[in-house]
mmCIF file of C-alpha atoms in Angstrom:
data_model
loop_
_atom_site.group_PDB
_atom_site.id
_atom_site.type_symbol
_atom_site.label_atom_id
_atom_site.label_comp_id
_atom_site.label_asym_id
_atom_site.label_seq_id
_atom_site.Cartn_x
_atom_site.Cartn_y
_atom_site.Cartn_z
ATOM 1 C CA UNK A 1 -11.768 44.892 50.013
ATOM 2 C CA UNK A 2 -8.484 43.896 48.217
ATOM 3 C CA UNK A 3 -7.026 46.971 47.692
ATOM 4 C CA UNK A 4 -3.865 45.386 46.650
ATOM 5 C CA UNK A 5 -5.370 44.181 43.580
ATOM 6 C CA UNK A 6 -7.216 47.578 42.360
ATOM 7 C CA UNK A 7 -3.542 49.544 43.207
ATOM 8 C CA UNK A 8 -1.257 47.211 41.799
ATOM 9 C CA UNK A 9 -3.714 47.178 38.707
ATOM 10 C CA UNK A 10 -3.529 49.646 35.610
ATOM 11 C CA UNK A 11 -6.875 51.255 35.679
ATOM 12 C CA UNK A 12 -7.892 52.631 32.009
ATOM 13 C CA UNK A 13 -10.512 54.793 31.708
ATOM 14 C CA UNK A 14 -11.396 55.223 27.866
ATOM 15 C CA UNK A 15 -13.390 58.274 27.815
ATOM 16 C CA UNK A 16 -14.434 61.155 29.941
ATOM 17 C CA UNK A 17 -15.421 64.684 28.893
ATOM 18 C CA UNK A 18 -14.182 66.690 31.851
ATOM 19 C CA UNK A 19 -12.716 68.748 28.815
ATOM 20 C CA UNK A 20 -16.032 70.080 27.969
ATOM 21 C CA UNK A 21 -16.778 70.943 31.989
ATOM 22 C CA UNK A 22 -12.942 72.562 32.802
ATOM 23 C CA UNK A 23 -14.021 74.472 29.828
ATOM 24 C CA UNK A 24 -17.880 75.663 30.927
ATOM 25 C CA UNK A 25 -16.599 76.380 33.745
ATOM 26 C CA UNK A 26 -13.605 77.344 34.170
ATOM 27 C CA UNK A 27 -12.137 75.215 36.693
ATOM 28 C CA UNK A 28 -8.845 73.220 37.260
ATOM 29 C CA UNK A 29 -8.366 69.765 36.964
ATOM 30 C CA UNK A 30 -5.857 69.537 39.775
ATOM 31 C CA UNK A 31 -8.889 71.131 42.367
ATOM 32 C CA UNK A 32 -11.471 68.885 43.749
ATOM 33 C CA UNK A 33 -14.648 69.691 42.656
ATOM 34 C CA UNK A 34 -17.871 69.409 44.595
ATOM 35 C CA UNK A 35 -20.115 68.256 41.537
ATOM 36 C CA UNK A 36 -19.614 66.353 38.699
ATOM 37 C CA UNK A 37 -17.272 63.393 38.256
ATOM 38 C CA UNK A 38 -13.990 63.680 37.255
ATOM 39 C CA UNK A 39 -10.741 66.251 38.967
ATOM 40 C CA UNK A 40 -6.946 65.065 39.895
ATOM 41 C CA UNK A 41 -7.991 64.520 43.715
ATOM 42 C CA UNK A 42 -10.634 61.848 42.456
ATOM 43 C CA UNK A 43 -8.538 60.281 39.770
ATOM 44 C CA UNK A 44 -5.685 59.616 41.969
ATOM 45 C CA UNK A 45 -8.263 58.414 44.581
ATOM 46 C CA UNK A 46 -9.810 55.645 41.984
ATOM 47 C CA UNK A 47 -6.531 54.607 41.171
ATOM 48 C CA UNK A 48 -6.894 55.737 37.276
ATOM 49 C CA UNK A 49 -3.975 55.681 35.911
ATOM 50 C CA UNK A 50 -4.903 55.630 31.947
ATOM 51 C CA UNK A 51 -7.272 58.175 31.861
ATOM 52 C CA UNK A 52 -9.128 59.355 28.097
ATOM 53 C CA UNK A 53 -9.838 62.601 27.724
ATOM 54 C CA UNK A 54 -12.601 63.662 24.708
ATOM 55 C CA UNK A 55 -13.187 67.075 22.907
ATOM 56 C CA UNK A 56 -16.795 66.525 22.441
ATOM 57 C CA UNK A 57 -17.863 68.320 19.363
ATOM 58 C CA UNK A 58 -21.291 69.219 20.106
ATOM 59 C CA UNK A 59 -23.748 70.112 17.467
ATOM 60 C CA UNK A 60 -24.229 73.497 18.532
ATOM 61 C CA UNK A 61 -20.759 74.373 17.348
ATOM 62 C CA UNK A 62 -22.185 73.799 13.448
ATOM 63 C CA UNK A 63 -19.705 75.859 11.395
ATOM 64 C CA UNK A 64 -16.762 75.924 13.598
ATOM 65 C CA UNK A 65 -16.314 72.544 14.653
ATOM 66 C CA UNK A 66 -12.439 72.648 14.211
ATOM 67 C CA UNK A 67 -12.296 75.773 16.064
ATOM 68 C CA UNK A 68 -13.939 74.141 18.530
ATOM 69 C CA UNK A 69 -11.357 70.951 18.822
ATOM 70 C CA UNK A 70 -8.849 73.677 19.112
ATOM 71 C CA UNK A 71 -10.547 75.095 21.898
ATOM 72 C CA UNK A 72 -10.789 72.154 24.210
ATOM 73 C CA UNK A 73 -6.929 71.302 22.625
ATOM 74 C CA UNK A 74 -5.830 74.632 24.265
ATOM 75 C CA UNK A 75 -7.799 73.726 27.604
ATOM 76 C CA UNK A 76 -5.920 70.469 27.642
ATOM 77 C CA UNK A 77 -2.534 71.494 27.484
ATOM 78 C CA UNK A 78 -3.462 74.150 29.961
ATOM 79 C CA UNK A 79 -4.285 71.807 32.168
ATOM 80 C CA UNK A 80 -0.685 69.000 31.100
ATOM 81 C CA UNK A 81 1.229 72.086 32.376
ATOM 82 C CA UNK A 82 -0.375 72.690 35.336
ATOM 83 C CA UNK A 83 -0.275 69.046 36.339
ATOM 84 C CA UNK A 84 2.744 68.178 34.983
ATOM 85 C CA UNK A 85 3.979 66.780 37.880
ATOM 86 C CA UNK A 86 1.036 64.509 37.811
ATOM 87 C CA UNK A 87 -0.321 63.723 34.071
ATOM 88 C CA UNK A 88 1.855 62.883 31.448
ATOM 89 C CA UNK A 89 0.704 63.178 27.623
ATOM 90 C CA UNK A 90 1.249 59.789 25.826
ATOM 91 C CA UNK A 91 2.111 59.623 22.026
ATOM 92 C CA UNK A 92 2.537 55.822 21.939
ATOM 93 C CA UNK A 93 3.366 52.288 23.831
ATOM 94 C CA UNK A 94 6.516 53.577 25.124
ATOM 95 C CA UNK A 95 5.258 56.949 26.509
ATOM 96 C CA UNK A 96 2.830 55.297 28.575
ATOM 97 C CA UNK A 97 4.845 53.190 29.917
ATOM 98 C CA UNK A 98 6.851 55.855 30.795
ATOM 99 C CA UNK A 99 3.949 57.852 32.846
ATOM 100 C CA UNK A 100 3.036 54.426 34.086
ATOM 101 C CA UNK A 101 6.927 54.117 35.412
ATOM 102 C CA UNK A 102 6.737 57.506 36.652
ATOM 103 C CA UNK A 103 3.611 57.081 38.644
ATOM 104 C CA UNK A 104 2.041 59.717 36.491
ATOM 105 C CA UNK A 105 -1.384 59.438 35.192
ATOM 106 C CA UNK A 106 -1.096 58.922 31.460
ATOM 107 C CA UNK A 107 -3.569 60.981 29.227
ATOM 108 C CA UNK A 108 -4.605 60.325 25.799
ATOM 109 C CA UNK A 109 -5.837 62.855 23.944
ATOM 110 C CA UNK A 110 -9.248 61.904 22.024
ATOM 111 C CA UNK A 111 -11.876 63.531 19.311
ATOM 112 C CA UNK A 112 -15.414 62.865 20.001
ATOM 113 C CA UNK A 113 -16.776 63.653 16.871
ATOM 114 C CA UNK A 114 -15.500 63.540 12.451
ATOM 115 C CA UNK A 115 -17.030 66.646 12.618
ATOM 116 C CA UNK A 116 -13.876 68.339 13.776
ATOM 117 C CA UNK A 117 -12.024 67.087 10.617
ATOM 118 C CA UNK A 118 -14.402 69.133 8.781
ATOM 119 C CA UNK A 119 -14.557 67.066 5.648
ATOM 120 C CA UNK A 120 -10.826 67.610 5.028
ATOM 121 C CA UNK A 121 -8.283 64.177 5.647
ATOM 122 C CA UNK A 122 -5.567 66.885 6.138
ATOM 123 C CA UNK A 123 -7.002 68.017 9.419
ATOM 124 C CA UNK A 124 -6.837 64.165 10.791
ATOM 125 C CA UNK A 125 -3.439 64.138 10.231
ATOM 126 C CA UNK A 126 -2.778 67.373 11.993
ATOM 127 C CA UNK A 127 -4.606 66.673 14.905
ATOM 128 C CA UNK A 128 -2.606 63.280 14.686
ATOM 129 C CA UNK A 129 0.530 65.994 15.168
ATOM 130 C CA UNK A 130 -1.304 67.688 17.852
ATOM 131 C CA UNK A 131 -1.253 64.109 20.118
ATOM 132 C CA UNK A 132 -4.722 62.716 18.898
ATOM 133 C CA UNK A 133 -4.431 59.332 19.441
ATOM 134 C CA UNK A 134 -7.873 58.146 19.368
ATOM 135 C CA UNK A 135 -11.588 59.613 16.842
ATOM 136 C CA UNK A 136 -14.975 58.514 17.601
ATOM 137 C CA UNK A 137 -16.149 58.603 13.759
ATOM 138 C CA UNK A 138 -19.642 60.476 14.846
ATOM 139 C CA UNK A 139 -21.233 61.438 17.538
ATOM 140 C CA UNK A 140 -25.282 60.282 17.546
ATOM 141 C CA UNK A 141 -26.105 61.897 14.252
ATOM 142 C CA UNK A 142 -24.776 62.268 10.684
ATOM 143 C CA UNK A 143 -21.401 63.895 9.624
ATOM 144 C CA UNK A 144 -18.568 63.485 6.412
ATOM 145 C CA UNK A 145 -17.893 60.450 7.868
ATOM 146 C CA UNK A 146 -21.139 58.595 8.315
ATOM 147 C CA UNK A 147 -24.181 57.894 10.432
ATOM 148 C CA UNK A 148 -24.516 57.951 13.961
ATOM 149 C CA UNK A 149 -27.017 55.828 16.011
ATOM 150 C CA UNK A 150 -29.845 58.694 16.160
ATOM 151 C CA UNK A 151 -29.950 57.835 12.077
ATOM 152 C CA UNK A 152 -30.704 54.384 12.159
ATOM 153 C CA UNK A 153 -33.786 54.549 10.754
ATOM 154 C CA UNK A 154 -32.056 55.105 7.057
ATOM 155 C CA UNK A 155 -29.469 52.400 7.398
ATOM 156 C CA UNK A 156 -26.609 54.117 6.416
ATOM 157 C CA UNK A 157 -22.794 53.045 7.075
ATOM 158 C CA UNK A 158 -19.679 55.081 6.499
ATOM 159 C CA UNK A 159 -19.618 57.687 3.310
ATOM 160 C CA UNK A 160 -16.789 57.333 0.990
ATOM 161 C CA UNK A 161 -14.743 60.197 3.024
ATOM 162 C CA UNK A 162 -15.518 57.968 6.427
ATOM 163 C CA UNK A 163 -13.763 54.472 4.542
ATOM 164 C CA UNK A 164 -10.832 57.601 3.914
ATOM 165 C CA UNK A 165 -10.353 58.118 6.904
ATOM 166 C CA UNK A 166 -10.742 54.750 8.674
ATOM 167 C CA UNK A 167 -7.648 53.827 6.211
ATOM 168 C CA UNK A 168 -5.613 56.748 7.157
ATOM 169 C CA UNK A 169 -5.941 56.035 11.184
ATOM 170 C CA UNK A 170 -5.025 52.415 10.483
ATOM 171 C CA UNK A 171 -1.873 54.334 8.566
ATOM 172 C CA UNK A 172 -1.483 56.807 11.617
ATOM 173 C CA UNK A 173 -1.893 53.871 14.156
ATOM 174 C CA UNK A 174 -4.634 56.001 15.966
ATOM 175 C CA UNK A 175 -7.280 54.407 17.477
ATOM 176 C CA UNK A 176 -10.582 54.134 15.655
ATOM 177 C CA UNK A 177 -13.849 54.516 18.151
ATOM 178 C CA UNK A 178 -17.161 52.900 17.013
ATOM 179 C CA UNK A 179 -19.241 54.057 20.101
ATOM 180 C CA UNK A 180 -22.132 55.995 19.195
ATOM 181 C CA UNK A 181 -21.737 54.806 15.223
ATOM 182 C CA UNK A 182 -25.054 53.317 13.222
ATOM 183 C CA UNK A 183 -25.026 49.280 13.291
ATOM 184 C CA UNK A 184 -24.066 49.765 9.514
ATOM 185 C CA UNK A 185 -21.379 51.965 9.992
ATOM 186 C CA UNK A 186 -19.957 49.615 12.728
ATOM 187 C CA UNK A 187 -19.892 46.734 10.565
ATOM 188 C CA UNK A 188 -18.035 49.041 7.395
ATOM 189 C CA UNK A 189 -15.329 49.507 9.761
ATOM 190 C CA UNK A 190 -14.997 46.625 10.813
ATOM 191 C CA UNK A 191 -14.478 45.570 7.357
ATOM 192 C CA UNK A 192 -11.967 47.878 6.284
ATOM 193 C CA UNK A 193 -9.700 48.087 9.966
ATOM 194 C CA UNK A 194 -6.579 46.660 9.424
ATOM 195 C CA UNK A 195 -6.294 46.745 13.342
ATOM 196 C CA UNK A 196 -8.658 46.060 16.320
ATOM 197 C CA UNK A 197 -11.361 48.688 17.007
ATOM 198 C CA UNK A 198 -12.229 50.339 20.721
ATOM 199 C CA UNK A 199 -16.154 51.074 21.228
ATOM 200 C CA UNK A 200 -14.742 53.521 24.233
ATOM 201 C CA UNK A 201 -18.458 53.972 26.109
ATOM 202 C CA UNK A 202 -20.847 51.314 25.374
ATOM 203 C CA UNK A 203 -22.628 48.575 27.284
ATOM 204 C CA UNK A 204 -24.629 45.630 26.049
ATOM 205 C CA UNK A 205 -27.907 46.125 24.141
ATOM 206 C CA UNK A 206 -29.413 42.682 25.473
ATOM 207 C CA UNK A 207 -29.111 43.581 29.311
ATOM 208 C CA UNK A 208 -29.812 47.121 28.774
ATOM 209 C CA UNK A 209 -32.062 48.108 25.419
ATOM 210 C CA UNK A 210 -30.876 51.354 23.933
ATOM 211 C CA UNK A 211 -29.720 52.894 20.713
ATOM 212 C CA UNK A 212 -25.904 53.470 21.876
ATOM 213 C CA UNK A 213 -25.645 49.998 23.335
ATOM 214 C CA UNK A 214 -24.429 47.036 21.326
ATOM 215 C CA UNK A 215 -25.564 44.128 20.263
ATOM 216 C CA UNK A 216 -24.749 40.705 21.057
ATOM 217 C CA UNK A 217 -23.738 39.775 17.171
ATOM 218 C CA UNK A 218 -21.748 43.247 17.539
ATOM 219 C CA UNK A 219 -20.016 42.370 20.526
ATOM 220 C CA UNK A 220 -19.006 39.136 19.456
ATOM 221 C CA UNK A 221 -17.430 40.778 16.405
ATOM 222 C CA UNK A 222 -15.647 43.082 18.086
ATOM 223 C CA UNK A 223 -14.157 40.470 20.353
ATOM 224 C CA UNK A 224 -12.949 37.726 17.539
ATOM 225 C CA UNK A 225 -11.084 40.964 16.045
ATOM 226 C CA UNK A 226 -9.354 41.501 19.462
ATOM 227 C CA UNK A 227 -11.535 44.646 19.980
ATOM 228 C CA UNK A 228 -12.517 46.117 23.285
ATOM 229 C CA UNK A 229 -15.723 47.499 24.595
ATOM 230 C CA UNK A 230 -15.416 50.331 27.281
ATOM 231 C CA UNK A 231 -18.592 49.539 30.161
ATOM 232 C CA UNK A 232 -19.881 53.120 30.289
ATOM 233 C CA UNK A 233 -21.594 54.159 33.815
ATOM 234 C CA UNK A 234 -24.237 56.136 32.482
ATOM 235 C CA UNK A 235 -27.169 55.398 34.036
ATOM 236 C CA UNK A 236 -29.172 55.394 30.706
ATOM 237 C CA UNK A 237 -26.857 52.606 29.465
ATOM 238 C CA UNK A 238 -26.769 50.556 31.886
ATOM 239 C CA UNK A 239 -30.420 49.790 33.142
ATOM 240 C CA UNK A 240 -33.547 51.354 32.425
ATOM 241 C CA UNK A 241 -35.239 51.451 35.703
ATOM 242 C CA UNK A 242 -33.163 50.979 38.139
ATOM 243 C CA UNK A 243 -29.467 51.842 37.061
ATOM 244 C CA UNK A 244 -26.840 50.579 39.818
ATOM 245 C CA UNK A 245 -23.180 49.525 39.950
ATOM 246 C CA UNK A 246 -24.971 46.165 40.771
ATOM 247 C CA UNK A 247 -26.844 46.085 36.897
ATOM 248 C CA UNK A 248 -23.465 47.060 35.764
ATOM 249 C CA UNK A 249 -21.658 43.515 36.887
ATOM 250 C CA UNK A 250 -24.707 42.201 35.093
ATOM 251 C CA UNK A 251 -23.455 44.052 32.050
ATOM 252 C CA UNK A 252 -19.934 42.259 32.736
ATOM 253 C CA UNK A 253 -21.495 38.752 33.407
ATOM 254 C CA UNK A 254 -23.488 38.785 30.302
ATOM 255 C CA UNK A 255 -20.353 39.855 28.029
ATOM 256 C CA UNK A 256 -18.297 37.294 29.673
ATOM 257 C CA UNK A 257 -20.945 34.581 29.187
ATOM 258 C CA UNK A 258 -21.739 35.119 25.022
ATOM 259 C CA UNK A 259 -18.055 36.798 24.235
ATOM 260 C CA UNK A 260 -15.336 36.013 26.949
ATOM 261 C CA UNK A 261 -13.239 37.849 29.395
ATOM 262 C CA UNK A 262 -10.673 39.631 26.459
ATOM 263 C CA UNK A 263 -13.259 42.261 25.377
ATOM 264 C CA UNK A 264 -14.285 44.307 28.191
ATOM 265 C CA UNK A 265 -12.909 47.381 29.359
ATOM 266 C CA UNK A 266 -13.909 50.478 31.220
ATOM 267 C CA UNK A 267 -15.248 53.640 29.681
ATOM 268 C CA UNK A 268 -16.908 56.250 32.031
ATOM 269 C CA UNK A 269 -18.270 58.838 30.377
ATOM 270 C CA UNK A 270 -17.674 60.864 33.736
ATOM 271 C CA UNK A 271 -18.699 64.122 33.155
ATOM 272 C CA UNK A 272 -20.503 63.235 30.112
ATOM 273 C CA UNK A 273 -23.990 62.721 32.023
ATOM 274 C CA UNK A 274 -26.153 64.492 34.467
ATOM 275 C CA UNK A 275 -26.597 62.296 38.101
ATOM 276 C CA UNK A 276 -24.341 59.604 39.484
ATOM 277 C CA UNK A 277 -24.561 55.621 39.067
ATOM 278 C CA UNK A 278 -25.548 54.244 42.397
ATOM 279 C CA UNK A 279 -22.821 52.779 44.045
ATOM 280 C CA UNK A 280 -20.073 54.026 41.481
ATOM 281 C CA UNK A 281 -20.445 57.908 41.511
ATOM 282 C CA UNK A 282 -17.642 59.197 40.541
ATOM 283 C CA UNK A 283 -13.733 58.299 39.503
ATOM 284 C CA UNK A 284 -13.356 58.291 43.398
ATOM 285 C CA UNK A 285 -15.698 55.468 43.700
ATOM 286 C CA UNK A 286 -13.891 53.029 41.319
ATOM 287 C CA UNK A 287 -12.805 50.600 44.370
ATOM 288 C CA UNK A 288 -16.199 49.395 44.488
ATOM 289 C CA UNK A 289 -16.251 48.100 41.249
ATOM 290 C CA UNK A 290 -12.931 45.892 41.455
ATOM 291 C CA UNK A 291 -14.932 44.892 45.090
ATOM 292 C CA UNK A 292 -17.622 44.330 43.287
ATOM 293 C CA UNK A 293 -16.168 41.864 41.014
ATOM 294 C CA UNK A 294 -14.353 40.208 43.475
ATOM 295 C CA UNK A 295 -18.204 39.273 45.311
ATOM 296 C CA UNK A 296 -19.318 38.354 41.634
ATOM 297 C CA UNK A 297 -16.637 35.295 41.788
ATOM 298 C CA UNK A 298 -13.839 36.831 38.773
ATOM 299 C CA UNK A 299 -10.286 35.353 39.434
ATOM 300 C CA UNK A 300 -7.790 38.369 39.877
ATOM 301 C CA UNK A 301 -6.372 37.448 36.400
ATOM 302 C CA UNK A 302 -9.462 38.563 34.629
ATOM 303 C CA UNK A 303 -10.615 41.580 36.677
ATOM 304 C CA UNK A 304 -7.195 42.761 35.954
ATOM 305 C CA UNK A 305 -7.959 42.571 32.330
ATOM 306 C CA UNK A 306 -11.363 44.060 32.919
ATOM 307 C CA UNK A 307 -9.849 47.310 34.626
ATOM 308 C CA UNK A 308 -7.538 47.856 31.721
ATOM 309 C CA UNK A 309 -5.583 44.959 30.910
ATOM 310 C CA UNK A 310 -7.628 44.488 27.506
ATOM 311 C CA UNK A 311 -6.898 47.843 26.883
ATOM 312 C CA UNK A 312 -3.281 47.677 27.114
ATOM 313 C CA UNK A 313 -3.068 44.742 24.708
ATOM 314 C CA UNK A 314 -4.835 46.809 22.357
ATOM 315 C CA UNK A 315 -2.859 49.757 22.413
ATOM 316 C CA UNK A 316 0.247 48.107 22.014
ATOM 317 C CA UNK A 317 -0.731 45.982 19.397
ATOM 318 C CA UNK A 318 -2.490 49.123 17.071
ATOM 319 C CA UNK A 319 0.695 51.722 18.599
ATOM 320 C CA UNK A 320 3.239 48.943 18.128
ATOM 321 C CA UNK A 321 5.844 51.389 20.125
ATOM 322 C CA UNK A 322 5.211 53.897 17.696
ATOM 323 C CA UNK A 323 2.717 56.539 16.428
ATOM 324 C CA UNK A 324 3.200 56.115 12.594
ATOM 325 C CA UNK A 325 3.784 59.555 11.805
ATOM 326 C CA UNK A 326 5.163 60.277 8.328
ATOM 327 C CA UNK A 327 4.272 56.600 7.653
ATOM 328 C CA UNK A 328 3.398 56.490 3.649
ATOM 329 C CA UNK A 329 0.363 53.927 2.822
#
């Protein structure tokens, strides 16, 4: 194992709902848990040191959606100050190069869900204030802002309010997340975007058939516009009989082979699914992947850029140093 090469490497993880779980709960993220995925212990043992972390807006919160985002907002700066000494907010470019300089694990606040924004572009730019940096437009079905993939069937894109607010992030500089959007939607934003998109937790359609995979034309797309696609480990995703951290490189090898190295990044889902992936169980387990890529024949240069590397380009390209805030479009 060349552990040299998965320390010295800056490990981004773009999406995990441990948010959801500290919240159910009501645990700490600085104790090590005995189920689930994601704690401090196990992030600092995978060598994460970009780290996502998602308020899921769940459909059963119908009718207080925002309320809900400002529940899991209040869990997460619970949890900055009791780690402080170990997790760093990050704003933009600079702060996270700050955490990274600090050897603190730099967290970036996310939205998994439009619903939150309840209709109203006001609210985006609020929770832009609060330290959102990053909105997956839907979750699987349909909201103000468009169609998820459970809507497929009707092939509908982005509603007039979604092309809103796809402009406004571009004038925010917030990253805009096309995992779990229709096809249609996917190819509105990519249309409007004035900056590269992130699909934070989605694998490829072609090696592994399912609605909240991508596919190969999709992937392709997302690449030539400097996009990046975070490998999720849910089982479901990534092979449907026999899901393993091996069928996961095959994910990788097949995204390499139709789209190139520049587009591939990592995005858990830890604590987002039921079970563990065999051979990558947990944020502890991460290791094995940059071993596993290593026996799969990558050069250093590109499994750097696989365990966050793309990422970072991205981020400092759409963040340009700075979050955009007050920025007039």
């Amino acid at each position: 194992m060349n552990h040299q090469l998965h320390t010295s490497s800056v490990i981004v993880d773009a999406h995990c709902d441990v948010l959801t779980v500290l919240a159910q709960e009501n645990c700490s993220l600085k104790e090590r848990r005995d189920s689930g995925h994601v704690d401090l212990p196990r992030l600092r043992k995978g060598g994460v040191k970009v780290q996502f972390f998602a308020a899921f807006i769940s459909p059963q919160y119908r009718g207080n959606y925002l309320r809900r985002a400002m529940e899991l907002f209040d869990r997460f700066y619970g949890e900055l100050n009791e780690c402080s000494g170990e997790i760093m907010l990050v704003r933009d470019f600079d702060d996270l190069e700050k955490a990274l300089g600090l050897d603190k694990i730099a967290a970036i606040l996310t939205v998994e869900g439009g619903e939150a924004l309840e209709g109203r572009i006001e609210v985006l730019r609020m929770l832009n204030r609060l330290g959102v940096r990053c909105l997956t437009l839907t979750w699987n079905g349909r909201n103000e802002l468009g169609d998820g993939v459970a809507e497929a069937w009707t092939y509908g894109g982005l509603t007039k309010f979604g092309v809103e607010v796809v402009k406004e992030m571009n004038c925010l500089k917030m990253l805009i997340d096309v995992s779990h959007l229709s096809e249609a939607g996917f190819w509105n934003v990519l249309e409007i975007s004035t900056q590269p998109v992130i699909a934070s937790h989605s694998n490829s359609g072609t090696v592994c058939p399912h609605p909240r995979n991508l596919t190969d034309k999709q992937i392709k797309a997302l690449a030539t516009g400097g996009g990046v696609m975070g490998l999720t480990f849910v089982p479901d995703f990534v092979h449907q009989q026999s899901p393993s951290l091996e069928k996961l490189l095959d994910h990788i090898d097949y995204i390499v082979s139709i789209a190139g190295p520049d587009c591939i990044g990592l995005g858990s889902d830890f604590d987002g699914y039921s079970g563990r992936l065999e051979g990558l169980g947990d944020a502890g387990d991460l290791p094995a992947l940059t071993e596993g890529l290593l026996c799969r024949g990558y050069k250093e240069e590109d499994i750097r850029k696989f365990l966050g590397g793309n990422f970072l380009r991205l981020f400092k390209k759409v963040w340009n140093g700075k979050t955009g805030e007050g920025v007039v479009c």
